[in-house]
């Protein structure tokens, strides 16, 4: 069974409260989402392997550690996942970025795919799939399926807010994928929105609507 890890760092929780607020403007919303993504990246990369190195400081030779050259790809689900990419790249600047375009059909709530472009060496990379909202879990489950079809094996899912329904759906479809979220909310409403959530993440990020 996939793990769900809630990142309860005070800075993440504080910024998430501002993100949820309906009075937060698109401009502020964008910067806050980027900042939270950066803070979350810190936790999501906690298991990255290190290797010992020797570094000559101005004083002496130090036994130190560096990342052991892990190859990473960030994969935002369009549109809203885009809002988290720059924050993550600040901490993982060498990551490549793939894109999956999906939108939810308003009536069926099923994901409709319109774009997919992955780094050529995706098979060799560890994937961090990013989307602020895990609602029914349909979009994330489909995106994970597309990534696996291309041969990637080690996949993590990072979102701001998850609904219990979405967590269960991803756990059922992809028990190997660990989920990182800043909050797990109460439920979905009849329109498939997370309650209390933050509204429509894409619209709030890009000022559409
Ligand atoms: C939102 C969100 C997720 C999806 C989550 O995207 O960014 O991708 O809904 O819902 P699900 O878990 O029920 O699949 P949306 O479909 O609104 O597209 P957009 O980002 O282009 O606005
Ligand atoms: N997509 C969003 O943007 N918000 C939700 O609450 C659910 C799906």
mmCIF file of C-alpha atoms in Angstrom, residues 80-156:
data_model
loop_
_atom_site.group_PDB
_atom_site.id
_atom_site.type_symbol
_atom_site.label_atom_id
_atom_site.label_comp_id
_atom_site.label_asym_id
_atom_site.label_seq_id
_atom_site.Cartn_x
_atom_site.Cartn_y
_atom_site.Cartn_z
ATOM 1 C CA UNK A 80 -2.192 23.807 -12.181
ATOM 2 C CA UNK A 81 0.920 21.658 -11.653
ATOM 3 C CA UNK A 82 2.901 24.335 -13.510
ATOM 4 C CA UNK A 83 2.541 26.610 -10.494
ATOM 5 C CA UNK A 84 4.729 24.287 -8.413
ATOM 6 C CA UNK A 85 7.558 23.687 -10.906
ATOM 7 C CA UNK A 86 9.727 26.783 -10.366
ATOM 8 C CA UNK A 87 9.717 26.387 -6.588
ATOM 9 C CA UNK A 88 10.897 22.804 -6.913
ATOM 10 C CA UNK A 89 13.535 23.675 -9.504
ATOM 11 C CA UNK A 90 15.041 26.137 -7.032
ATOM 12 C CA UNK A 91 16.023 23.135 -4.872
ATOM 13 C CA UNK A 92 16.536 20.548 -7.632
ATOM 14 C CA UNK A 93 17.934 22.689 -10.470
ATOM 15 C CA UNK A 94 19.322 19.752 -12.478
ATOM 16 C CA UNK A 95 15.920 18.054 -12.771
ATOM 17 C CA UNK A 96 14.396 17.670 -16.207
ATOM 18 C CA UNK A 97 10.742 18.555 -16.654
ATOM 19 C CA UNK A 98 8.089 16.501 -18.459
ATOM 20 C CA UNK A 99 4.524 17.727 -18.998
ATOM 21 C CA UNK A 100 1.197 15.926 -18.981
ATOM 22 C CA UNK A 101 -1.859 17.848 -20.148
ATOM 23 C CA UNK A 102 -5.114 16.623 -18.591
ATOM 24 C CA UNK A 103 -8.400 18.292 -17.824
ATOM 25 C CA UNK A 104 -11.370 16.909 -15.942
ATOM 26 C CA UNK A 105 -14.583 16.566 -17.901
ATOM 27 C CA UNK A 106 -17.118 18.693 -15.984
ATOM 28 C CA UNK A 107 -19.849 16.038 -16.153
ATOM 29 C CA UNK A 108 -18.053 12.721 -15.792
ATOM 30 C CA UNK A 109 -15.103 14.092 -13.720
ATOM 31 C CA UNK A 110 -12.917 11.724 -15.789
ATOM 32 C CA UNK A 111 -9.538 13.036 -16.993
ATOM 33 C CA UNK A 112 -9.135 13.878 -20.695
ATOM 34 C CA UNK A 113 -5.574 13.790 -22.021
ATOM 35 C CA UNK A 114 -4.425 16.472 -24.483
ATOM 36 C CA UNK A 115 -0.629 16.563 -24.163
ATOM 37 C CA UNK A 116 2.314 14.442 -23.052
ATOM 38 C CA UNK A 117 6.005 15.204 -23.494
ATOM 39 C CA UNK A 118 8.604 13.440 -21.359
ATOM 40 C CA UNK A 119 12.404 13.633 -21.185
ATOM 41 C CA UNK A 120 13.907 11.008 -23.560
ATOM 42 C CA UNK A 121 15.671 9.212 -20.690
ATOM 43 C CA UNK A 122 12.555 9.061 -18.480
ATOM 44 C CA UNK A 123 13.166 5.331 -17.760
ATOM 45 C CA UNK A 124 16.357 6.176 -15.879
ATOM 46 C CA UNK A 125 14.867 8.962 -13.802
ATOM 47 C CA UNK A 126 13.054 9.145 -10.489
ATOM 48 C CA UNK A 127 9.792 10.968 -11.061
ATOM 49 C CA UNK A 128 8.076 13.556 -8.892
ATOM 50 C CA UNK A 129 4.569 14.044 -10.292
ATOM 51 C CA UNK A 130 3.127 17.396 -9.224
ATOM 52 C CA UNK A 131 -0.414 18.701 -9.062
ATOM 53 C CA UNK A 132 -1.847 20.933 -6.315
ATOM 54 C CA UNK A 133 -5.143 19.032 -6.137
ATOM 55 C CA UNK A 134 -5.791 15.311 -5.624
ATOM 56 C CA UNK A 135 -9.598 15.184 -5.784
ATOM 57 C CA UNK A 136 -11.151 12.006 -7.247
ATOM 58 C CA UNK A 137 -7.614 10.852 -8.040
ATOM 59 C CA UNK A 138 -8.560 10.240 -11.688
ATOM 60 C CA UNK A 139 -6.008 12.699 -13.106
ATOM 61 C CA UNK A 140 -3.115 11.551 -10.921
ATOM 62 C CA UNK A 141 -3.852 7.859 -11.517
ATOM 63 C CA UNK A 142 -4.013 8.384 -15.287
ATOM 64 C CA UNK A 143 -0.804 10.465 -15.262
ATOM 65 C CA UNK A 144 1.037 7.804 -13.260
ATOM 66 C CA UNK A 145 -0.175 5.234 -15.819
ATOM 67 C CA UNK A 146 1.253 7.298 -18.732
ATOM 68 C CA UNK A 147 4.588 7.663 -16.963
ATOM 69 C CA UNK A 148 4.775 3.930 -16.201
ATOM 70 C CA UNK A 149 3.947 3.110 -19.863
ATOM 71 C CA UNK A 150 7.157 4.975 -20.724
ATOM 72 C CA UNK A 151 9.164 2.751 -18.415
ATOM 73 C CA UNK A 152 9.652 4.905 -15.307
ATOM 74 C CA UNK A 153 9.471 2.923 -12.077
ATOM 75 C CA UNK A 154 10.195 5.121 -9.124
ATOM 76 C CA UNK A 155 7.359 7.666 -8.895
ATOM 77 C CA UNK A 156 6.273 9.990 -6.083
#
